[in-house]
Coordinates of C-alpha atoms and ligand atoms in Angstrom, one line a residue:
M1 CA -57.4 54.1 134.3
H2 CA -55.6 51.9 136.9
L3 CA -52.5 50.6 135.2
G4 CA -50.1 48.0 136.4
V5 CA -46.5 48.5 135.2
I6 CA -43.9 45.7 135.5
G7 CA -40.3 46.5 134.7
L8 CA -39.2 49.9 136.0
G9 CA -35.9 50.5 134.3
R10 CA -35.0 53.3 131.9
M11 CA -38.2 52.9 129.9
G12 CA -40.7 51.5 132.5
Q13 CA -40.1 54.5 134.8
I14 CA -41.0 56.8 131.9
V15 CA -44.2 54.9 131.3
V16 CA -45.0 55.3 135.0
D17 CA -44.3 59.0 135.0
R18 CA -46.3 59.8 131.9
V19 CA -49.3 57.7 132.9
L20 CA -49.3 59.4 136.4
E21 CA -48.9 62.8 134.8
A22 CA -52.0 62.2 132.7
G23 CA -54.0 61.7 135.9
H24 CA -54.2 57.9 136.0
D25 CA -53.3 55.5 138.8
V26 CA -50.4 53.2 138.6
V27 CA -49.3 50.2 140.6
A28 CA -45.7 49.3 139.9
F29 CA -43.4 46.3 140.3
D30 CA -39.8 45.4 139.5
L31 CA -37.4 42.8 140.7
E32 CA -35.2 45.6 142.0
P33 CA -36.8 47.2 145.2
E34 CA -34.9 50.5 144.4
A35 CA -36.8 50.8 141.1
V36 CA -40.1 50.2 142.9
A37 CA -39.1 52.9 145.4
T38 CA -38.4 55.4 142.6
A39 CA -41.8 54.7 141.1
A40 CA -43.4 55.1 144.5
D41 CA -41.7 58.5 144.9
A42 CA -43.2 59.5 141.6
G43 CA -46.7 58.6 143.0
A44 CA -47.2 55.0 142.0
E45 CA -48.5 52.4 144.4
P46 CA -45.7 50.0 145.1
A47 CA -46.2 46.2 144.7
D48 CA -43.8 43.7 146.1
S49 CA -44.6 40.8 143.7
V50 CA -46.4 40.1 140.5
P51 CA -49.4 38.5 142.4
D52 CA -49.5 41.5 144.7
L53 CA -49.7 43.8 141.6
A54 CA -52.5 41.7 140.2
D55 CA -54.4 41.9 143.5
E56 CA -54.0 45.6 143.7
L57 CA -55.5 46.0 140.2
G58 CA -58.7 44.2 141.3
E59 CA -61.2 42.8 138.7
E60 CA -60.2 44.7 135.6
K61 CA -56.5 44.3 134.9
R62 CA -54.6 46.5 132.6
I63 CA -50.9 45.6 132.7
W64 CA -47.9 47.1 130.9
L65 CA -44.7 45.0 130.7
M66 CA -41.5 46.9 130.2
V67 CA -39.0 44.2 131.0
P68 CA -36.1 43.0 128.8
A69 CA -37.2 41.0 125.8
G70 CA -36.9 37.2 126.0
E71 CA -37.1 35.1 129.2
A72 CA -38.2 38.0 131.5
V73 CA -41.4 38.4 129.5
D74 CA -42.2 34.7 129.6
A75 CA -41.4 34.5 133.3
T76 CA -43.6 37.5 134.1
L77 CA -46.5 36.1 132.0
E78 CA -46.2 32.8 133.7
E79 CA -46.6 34.5 137.1
L80 CA -49.5 36.6 135.8
E81 CA -51.4 33.8 134.1
P82 CA -53.3 32.5 137.1
H83 CA -54.6 36.1 137.8
L84 CA -55.8 36.8 134.2
D85 CA -59.0 36.3 132.3
G86 CA -60.4 37.3 128.9
D87 CA -61.5 40.8 130.0
D88 CA -58.0 41.7 131.0
V89 CA -55.3 43.3 128.8
V90 CA -51.6 42.8 128.9
V91 CA -49.3 45.1 126.8
D92 CA -45.7 44.2 126.1
G93 CA -43.9 47.5 125.4
G94 CA -40.4 46.0 125.1
N95 CA -38.5 45.0 122.0
S96 CA -39.8 41.4 121.8
Y97 CA -39.3 39.2 118.7
F98 CA -42.7 39.3 116.9
E99 CA -43.0 35.5 116.6
D100 CA -42.6 35.3 120.4
S101 CA -45.5 37.8 120.7
V102 CA -47.7 35.8 118.4
R103 CA -47.0 32.7 120.6
R104 CA -47.6 34.7 123.8
A105 CA -50.9 36.1 122.5
E106 CA -52.2 32.6 121.8
A107 CA -51.2 31.3 125.2
C108 CA -52.3 34.3 127.3
S109 CA -55.7 34.2 128.9
A110 CA -55.9 38.0 128.7
A111 CA -56.0 40.0 125.4
Y112 CA -52.4 40.6 124.5
L113 CA -51.0 43.7 122.8
D114 CA -47.5 43.7 121.3
C115 CA -46.4 47.3 121.4
G116 CA -43.2 48.5 119.6
T117 CA -41.9 51.5 121.4
S118 CA -39.6 54.1 119.8
G119 CA -38.1 57.2 121.2
G120 CA -35.9 55.8 123.9
P121 CA -35.2 57.4 127.3
A122 CA -34.1 60.6 125.5
G123 CA -37.6 60.9 124.1
A124 CA -39.2 61.0 127.5
E125 CA -40.2 64.6 127.4
L126 CA -41.8 64.4 124.0
G127 CA -43.4 61.0 124.5
F128 CA -42.9 57.8 122.4
S129 CA -44.0 56.5 119.1
L130 CA -46.0 53.3 119.7
M131 CA -46.8 50.6 117.1
V132 CA -49.4 48.2 118.5
G133 CA -50.5 44.7 117.4
G134 CA -53.5 42.7 118.8
P135 CA -57.2 42.8 119.2
E136 CA -58.9 46.1 118.3
W137 CA -61.1 46.2 121.5
A138 CA -58.0 45.8 123.7
Y139 CA -56.2 48.6 121.8
E140 CA -59.2 50.9 122.3
E141 CA -59.4 49.9 125.9
L142 CA -55.8 50.9 126.5
E143 CA -56.0 54.2 124.4
P144 CA -55.9 56.5 127.5
A145 CA -52.5 54.8 128.5
F146 CA -51.2 55.0 124.9
D147 CA -52.2 58.7 124.7
A148 CA -50.2 59.3 127.8
V149 CA -47.1 57.3 126.9
A150 CA -47.0 58.3 123.3
T151 CA -46.5 61.9 122.0
G152 CA -50.3 62.1 122.1
P153 CA -53.1 60.5 120.1
D154 CA -51.1 60.7 116.8
G155 CA -48.1 58.9 118.5
H156 CA -49.7 55.5 118.5
E157 CA -51.6 53.3 116.0
R158 CA -52.9 49.8 115.8
M159 CA -50.9 48.1 113.1
G160 CA -52.9 44.9 112.8
P161 CA -53.2 41.5 114.5
A162 CA -50.9 39.8 117.0
G163 CA -47.2 40.3 116.3
S164 CA -47.7 43.2 113.9
G165 CA -46.6 45.9 116.4
H166 CA -43.3 44.2 117.2
Y167 CA -42.9 43.4 113.5
V168 CA -43.1 47.1 112.6
K169 CA -40.8 48.0 115.4
M170 CA -38.3 45.3 114.3
V171 CA -38.1 46.9 110.8
H172 CA -37.9 50.4 112.4
N173 CA -34.8 49.2 114.2
G174 CA -33.3 47.9 110.9
V175 CA -33.9 51.4 109.4
E176 CA -32.3 52.9 112.5
Y177 CA -29.1 50.8 111.9
A178 CA -28.9 51.9 108.3
L179 CA -29.4 55.6 109.1
M180 CA -26.7 55.5 111.8
Q181 CA -24.4 53.8 109.3
A182 CA -25.0 56.4 106.7
Y183 CA -24.4 59.3 109.1
G184 CA -21.3 57.5 110.4
E185 CA -19.8 57.1 106.9
G186 CA -20.5 60.7 105.9
F187 CA -18.9 62.1 109.1
E188 CA -16.0 59.7 108.8
L189 CA -15.2 61.1 105.4
L190 CA -15.5 64.6 106.7
H191 CA -13.3 63.7 109.6
E192 CA -10.6 62.0 107.5
G193 CA -11.0 64.2 104.5
R194 CA -9.2 67.2 103.1
Y195 CA -10.6 70.0 105.3
D196 CA -10.2 70.6 109.0
L197 CA -13.9 70.6 109.9
D198 CA -15.8 71.2 113.1
L199 CA -18.3 68.3 112.9
E200 CA -20.6 69.8 115.5
S201 CA -21.0 72.8 113.2
V202 CA -21.5 70.6 110.2
A203 CA -24.3 68.6 112.0
S204 CA -25.8 71.9 113.3
V205 CA -26.0 73.5 109.8
W206 CA -27.4 70.2 108.3
N207 CA -30.0 70.2 111.1
N208 CA -31.2 73.6 110.0
G209 CA -33.1 73.0 106.8
A210 CA -30.9 70.3 105.1
V211 CA -32.6 67.4 103.3
I212 CA -30.9 65.0 105.8
R213 CA -31.9 66.7 109.0
S214 CA -33.3 64.3 111.6
W215 CA -33.4 63.4 115.3
L216 CA -30.5 61.0 114.8
L217 CA -28.6 63.9 113.2
E218 CA -29.4 66.1 116.2
L219 CA -27.9 63.3 118.3
C220 CA -24.8 63.4 116.1
E221 CA -24.5 67.1 116.9
E222 CA -24.9 66.4 120.6
A223 CA -22.3 63.6 120.4
F224 CA -19.7 65.9 118.7
R225 CA -20.5 68.7 121.2
E226 CA -20.1 66.4 124.2
E227 CA -17.2 64.2 123.0
G228 CA -15.4 66.5 120.7
T229 CA -15.0 66.4 116.9
D230 CA -12.9 63.2 117.0
L231 CA -15.3 61.5 119.5
G232 CA -12.7 61.5 122.2
D233 CA -12.3 58.1 123.9
V234 CA -15.5 56.5 122.4
A235 CA -14.4 53.0 121.4
D236 CA -14.7 51.4 118.0
R237 CA -17.2 48.8 119.1
I238 CA -21.0 48.7 118.7
E239 CA -23.1 46.6 121.1
G240 CA -26.7 45.4 120.6
G241 CA -27.7 43.8 117.3
S242 CA -30.7 41.5 118.1
T243 CA -33.4 43.6 116.4
G244 CA -31.2 44.1 113.3
T245 CA -30.5 40.4 113.1
W246 CA -34.2 39.6 113.2
T247 CA -34.8 42.2 110.5
V248 CA -32.2 40.6 108.2
Q249 CA -33.4 37.1 109.0
E250 CA -37.0 38.1 108.0
A251 CA -35.7 39.7 104.8
L252 CA -33.9 36.6 103.8
E253 CA -37.0 34.5 104.5
Q254 CA -39.2 36.9 102.5
E255 CA -36.5 37.2 99.8
V256 CA -36.5 41.0 100.1
P257 CA -33.1 42.5 99.5
L258 CA -31.9 44.8 102.3
P259 CA -28.3 45.5 101.5
L260 CA -28.0 48.7 103.6
I261 CA -29.5 47.2 106.7
Y262 CA -27.4 44.0 106.3
T263 CA -24.2 46.0 105.9
S264 CA -24.9 48.0 109.0
L265 CA -25.5 44.9 111.0
A266 CA -22.3 43.3 109.6
E267 CA -20.4 46.5 110.5
R268 CA -21.6 46.1 114.1
F269 CA -20.5 42.5 114.3
G270 CA -17.2 43.5 112.6
S271 CA -16.6 46.1 115.3
R272 CA -16.4 43.5 118.0
A273 CA -13.2 41.6 116.8
D274 CA -10.8 42.1 119.7
D275 CA -7.7 41.4 117.6
G276 CA -8.6 43.1 114.3
R277 CA -10.7 41.5 111.6
F278 CA -9.4 38.1 110.4
S279 CA -10.7 38.8 106.9
R280 CA -8.8 42.1 106.7
R281 CA -5.6 40.4 108.0
L282 CA -6.0 37.7 105.4
A283 CA -6.6 40.2 102.6
S284 CA -3.4 42.0 103.6
R285 CA -1.4 38.8 103.5
L286 CA -2.9 37.9 100.1
R287 CA -1.8 41.2 98.7
Y288 CA 1.7 40.1 99.6
G289 CA 0.9 36.7 98.0
F290 CA 0.0 38.0 94.6
G291 CA 1.7 41.4 94.5
R292 CA 4.6 41.2 97.0
H293 CA 3.0 44.3 98.7
E294 CA 4.3 45.0 102.2
V295 CA 2.3 43.4 105.0
P296 CA 1.9 45.7 108.0
R297 CA 2.6 43.6 111.1
R298 CA 1.6 44.0 114.8
Ligands
NAI301 N1 -33.7 51.8 126.1 C1 -34.2 52.0 124.9 O1 -33.8 52.9 124.2 C2 -35.4 51.2 124.5 C3 -35.7 50.0 125.1 N2 -36.8 49.3 124.6 C4 -37.2 48.0 125.2 O2 -37.9 48.2 126.4 C5 -37.6 47.1 127.3 C6 -37.0 47.7 128.6 O3 -35.8 48.4 128.3 P1 -35.1 49.3 129.3 O4 -36.0 50.0 130.2 O5 -34.1 50.1 128.5 O6 -34.3 48.2 130.2 P2 -33.6 48.4 131.6 O7 -32.6 47.3 131.7 O8 -33.3 49.8 131.9 O9 -34.9 48.0 132.6 C7 -35.4 46.7 132.7 C8 -36.1 46.6 134.0 O10 -36.8 45.4 134.1 C9 -36.6 44.8 135.4 N3 -36.8 43.4 135.3 C10 -36.1 42.4 134.6 N4 -36.7 41.2 134.7 C11 -37.8 41.4 135.4 C12 -38.9 40.5 135.9 N5 -38.9 39.2 135.6 N6 -39.9 41.1 136.6 C13 -39.9 42.4 136.9 N7 -38.9 43.3 136.5 C14 -37.9 42.8 135.8 C15 -35.1 45.1 135.7 O11 -34.9 45.0 137.1 C16 -35.1 46.5 135.2 O12 -35.4 47.5 136.2 C17 -36.6 46.2 126.5 O13 -37.3 45.2 125.9 C18 -36.0 47.2 125.5 O14 -35.5 46.5 124.4 C19 -37.6 49.8 123.6 C20 -37.4 51.0 123.0 C21 -36.2 51.8 123.4
5RP302 O1 -35.2 49.9 120.2 C1 -34.4 50.7 120.5 C2 -34.2 52.0 119.8 O2 -35.2 52.1 118.8 C3 -33.4 50.3 121.6 O3 -32.5 51.3 121.9 C4 -32.7 49.0 121.3 O4 -32.0 48.6 122.4 C5 -31.8 49.2 120.1 O5 -31.6 48.0 119.5 P1 -30.1 47.3 119.4 O6 -29.8 46.9 120.9 O7 -30.3 46.1 118.5 O8 -29.2 48.4 118.9

């Protein structure tokens, strides 16, 4: 296979490496020349623009986008569009909103595959888990690339029609938020609680046979090992949030209750108040109002 890869950041570079390693050819483009040079060092053919990449691919175009979700995907598709026809296949491996993917699949001249990617840069060695939506023939056509980028043939699956791959990945991320919240709460109680515990040891012993063992728990173990049992200078602030917001919005629309995922998202937003949470400050002042309890002041 001759694959074009556009977007050569943390994830795109892994796509390039794994596809090359599987013996395929890659032509690579990124807005950042340094990223293109890194891909070229790995063995990819460098392209200096989107049209150049399309030209290099020749008649049969198989193109993998790994750019940030949103405008970058639309901008890239707009540049690609004059070079595409119905025999070509474009894969969006980023975290795009599933309704955007449905819209793009309708507008794109090529067959369009929305591919939810899980595993992150830390999963590079093992390969990713890929959730793909779009036409069956295009999925089958791209199977050699999916085999290479995923953990293997079992690491990818066609979920259904356009949008379904990114829909499944959106829900995956909601689950990810809730799992992180659950581990966070458990370790917070252990940290604040009545025993002086080494949290790396706790995570390690849990990871060996416990019901709650998981990759996220292995990452907890790594975090305590690298940062210390009190997490050192890691700030009380969680960034990100778009995929969890989409999950909660969809749940509201479908009237499906997701209290854990919603709470995890709310905790994320709550962590960003620079000056302390207004609601907590008001609750503190109200306790004075009804009970004359002392108000801690800054
Ligand atoms: N980092 C992660 O853990 C995961 C990320 N994703 C998704 O994969 C996508 C890429 O993520 P990362 O690699 O982490 O981001 P990144 O920020 O490391 O890399 C993005 C790359 O795209 C390039 N780029 C941006 N606009 C472009 C354009 N118009 N044309 C060509 N290149 C362009 C940037 O120069 C950069 O090199 C995102 O949608 C992200 O949400 C999915 C799963 C896991
Ligand atoms: O998809 C991922 C992991 O599965 C990415 O790491 C993503 O960026 C995480 O989402 P958020 O930014 O909403 O935390």
